[in-house]
């Protein structure tokens, strides 16, 4: 049976949720961890478009770089260290 999507509080957007989740993940972000965060965000009710828009924003600001384009795994850059943990 398909899982029912949760209703999200309006104040919490995908960017806030993902930043908080990355911040609470082990440092440095282990390989394979970010695809799990993406899947968890979808399970929590965020659309794939919202999630990928956040990732695109992070990439354009230089907070991360893609290390595996198939799984969309990332590594956090120096600027990202300040953004996520600073």
mmCIF file of C-alpha atoms in Angstrom:
data_model
loop_
_atom_site.group_PDB
_atom_site.id
_atom_site.type_symbol
_atom_site.label_atom_id
_atom_site.label_comp_id
_atom_site.label_asym_id
_atom_site.label_seq_id
_atom_site.Cartn_x
_atom_site.Cartn_y
_atom_site.Cartn_z
ATOM 1 C CA UNK A 1 0.000 0.000 0.000
ATOM 2 C CA UNK A 2 1.450 3.424 -0.934
ATOM 3 C CA UNK A 3 2.522 5.602 1.900
ATOM 4 C CA UNK A 4 0.358 8.651 2.549
ATOM 5 C CA UNK A 5 2.263 11.920 2.257
ATOM 6 C CA UNK A 6 2.481 14.044 5.372
ATOM 7 C CA UNK A 7 1.078 17.541 5.421
ATOM 8 C CA UNK A 8 3.952 19.965 5.998
ATOM 9 C CA UNK A 9 3.786 23.082 8.112
ATOM 10 C CA UNK A 10 3.692 26.097 5.754
ATOM 11 C CA UNK A 11 6.681 27.779 7.408
ATOM 12 C CA UNK A 12 9.014 24.867 6.734
ATOM 13 C CA UNK A 13 10.153 24.751 3.133
ATOM 14 C CA UNK A 14 12.333 22.155 1.432
ATOM 15 C CA UNK A 15 15.473 24.306 1.738
ATOM 16 C CA UNK A 16 15.125 24.703 5.494
ATOM 17 C CA UNK A 17 14.370 21.013 5.958
ATOM 18 C CA UNK A 18 17.300 19.873 3.815
ATOM 19 C CA UNK A 19 19.764 22.308 5.417
ATOM 20 C CA UNK A 20 18.746 21.127 8.878
ATOM 21 C CA UNK A 21 19.106 17.484 7.823
ATOM 22 C CA UNK A 22 22.551 18.009 6.269
ATOM 23 C CA UNK A 23 23.633 19.948 9.369
ATOM 24 C CA UNK A 24 22.636 17.038 11.616
ATOM 25 C CA UNK A 25 24.388 14.443 9.409
ATOM 26 C CA UNK A 26 27.926 13.247 10.174
ATOM 27 C CA UNK A 27 30.746 15.573 9.132
ATOM 28 C CA UNK A 28 32.187 15.440 6.565
ATOM 29 C CA UNK A 29 29.085 14.265 4.710
ATOM 30 C CA UNK A 30 29.779 10.586 3.964
ATOM 31 C CA UNK A 31 29.517 9.293 0.409
ATOM 32 C CA UNK A 32 26.021 7.972 -0.251
ATOM 33 C CA UNK A 33 24.427 10.001 2.530
ATOM 34 C CA UNK A 34 22.901 12.757 0.405
ATOM 35 C CA UNK A 35 20.832 10.456 -1.852
ATOM 36 C CA UNK A 36 19.276 9.092 1.358
ATOM 37 C CA UNK A 37 18.470 12.672 2.436
ATOM 38 C CA UNK A 38 16.788 13.276 -0.939
ATOM 39 C CA UNK A 39 14.683 10.122 -0.553
ATOM 40 C CA UNK A 40 13.766 11.072 3.015
ATOM 41 C CA UNK A 41 12.675 14.543 1.871
ATOM 42 C CA UNK A 42 10.357 12.953 -0.689
ATOM 43 C CA UNK A 43 8.929 10.608 1.954
ATOM 44 C CA UNK A 44 8.297 13.641 4.162
ATOM 45 C CA UNK A 45 6.150 15.183 1.442
ATOM 46 C CA UNK A 46 8.429 17.502 -0.511
ATOM 47 C CA UNK A 47 8.087 17.294 -4.283
ATOM 48 C CA UNK A 48 11.046 16.187 -6.375
ATOM 49 C CA UNK A 49 10.986 19.599 -8.103
ATOM 50 C CA UNK A 50 11.275 21.450 -4.761
ATOM 51 C CA UNK A 51 14.159 19.237 -3.678
ATOM 52 C CA UNK A 52 16.063 19.615 -6.949
ATOM 53 C CA UNK A 53 15.517 23.384 -6.917
ATOM 54 C CA UNK A 54 17.206 23.523 -3.502
ATOM 55 C CA UNK A 55 20.088 21.404 -4.788
ATOM 56 C CA UNK A 56 20.443 23.661 -7.855
ATOM 57 C CA UNK A 57 20.563 26.705 -5.582
ATOM 58 C CA UNK A 58 23.244 25.131 -3.401
ATOM 59 C CA UNK A 59 25.282 24.238 -6.487
ATOM 60 C CA UNK A 60 25.016 27.754 -7.913
ATOM 61 C CA UNK A 61 26.145 29.309 -4.615
ATOM 62 C CA UNK A 62 29.069 26.876 -4.466
ATOM 63 C CA UNK A 63 27.961 25.155 -1.247
ATOM 64 C CA UNK A 64 28.451 21.705 -2.730
ATOM 65 C CA UNK A 65 29.512 19.847 -5.822
ATOM 66 C CA UNK A 66 28.068 16.730 -7.428
ATOM 67 C CA UNK A 67 30.327 13.705 -7.024
ATOM 68 C CA UNK A 68 27.919 11.169 -8.555
ATOM 69 C CA UNK A 69 25.463 12.513 -11.146
ATOM 70 C CA UNK A 70 23.444 9.273 -11.249
ATOM 71 C CA UNK A 71 22.604 9.120 -7.532
ATOM 72 C CA UNK A 72 22.928 12.919 -7.133
ATOM 73 C CA UNK A 73 25.446 12.475 -4.337
ATOM 74 C CA UNK A 74 27.295 15.616 -3.258
ATOM 75 C CA UNK A 75 30.292 16.708 -1.281
ATOM 76 C CA UNK A 76 30.199 19.887 0.766
ATOM 77 C CA UNK A 77 32.659 22.630 -0.248
ATOM 78 C CA UNK A 78 34.407 25.123 2.027
ATOM 79 C CA UNK A 79 31.620 27.663 1.377
ATOM 80 C CA UNK A 80 29.130 24.925 2.210
ATOM 81 C CA UNK A 81 30.875 24.234 5.507
ATOM 82 C CA UNK A 82 30.181 27.835 6.505
ATOM 83 C CA UNK A 83 26.597 27.703 5.195
ATOM 84 C CA UNK A 84 25.633 24.415 6.848
ATOM 85 C CA UNK A 85 27.717 24.473 10.018
ATOM 86 C CA UNK A 86 28.731 28.094 10.525
#
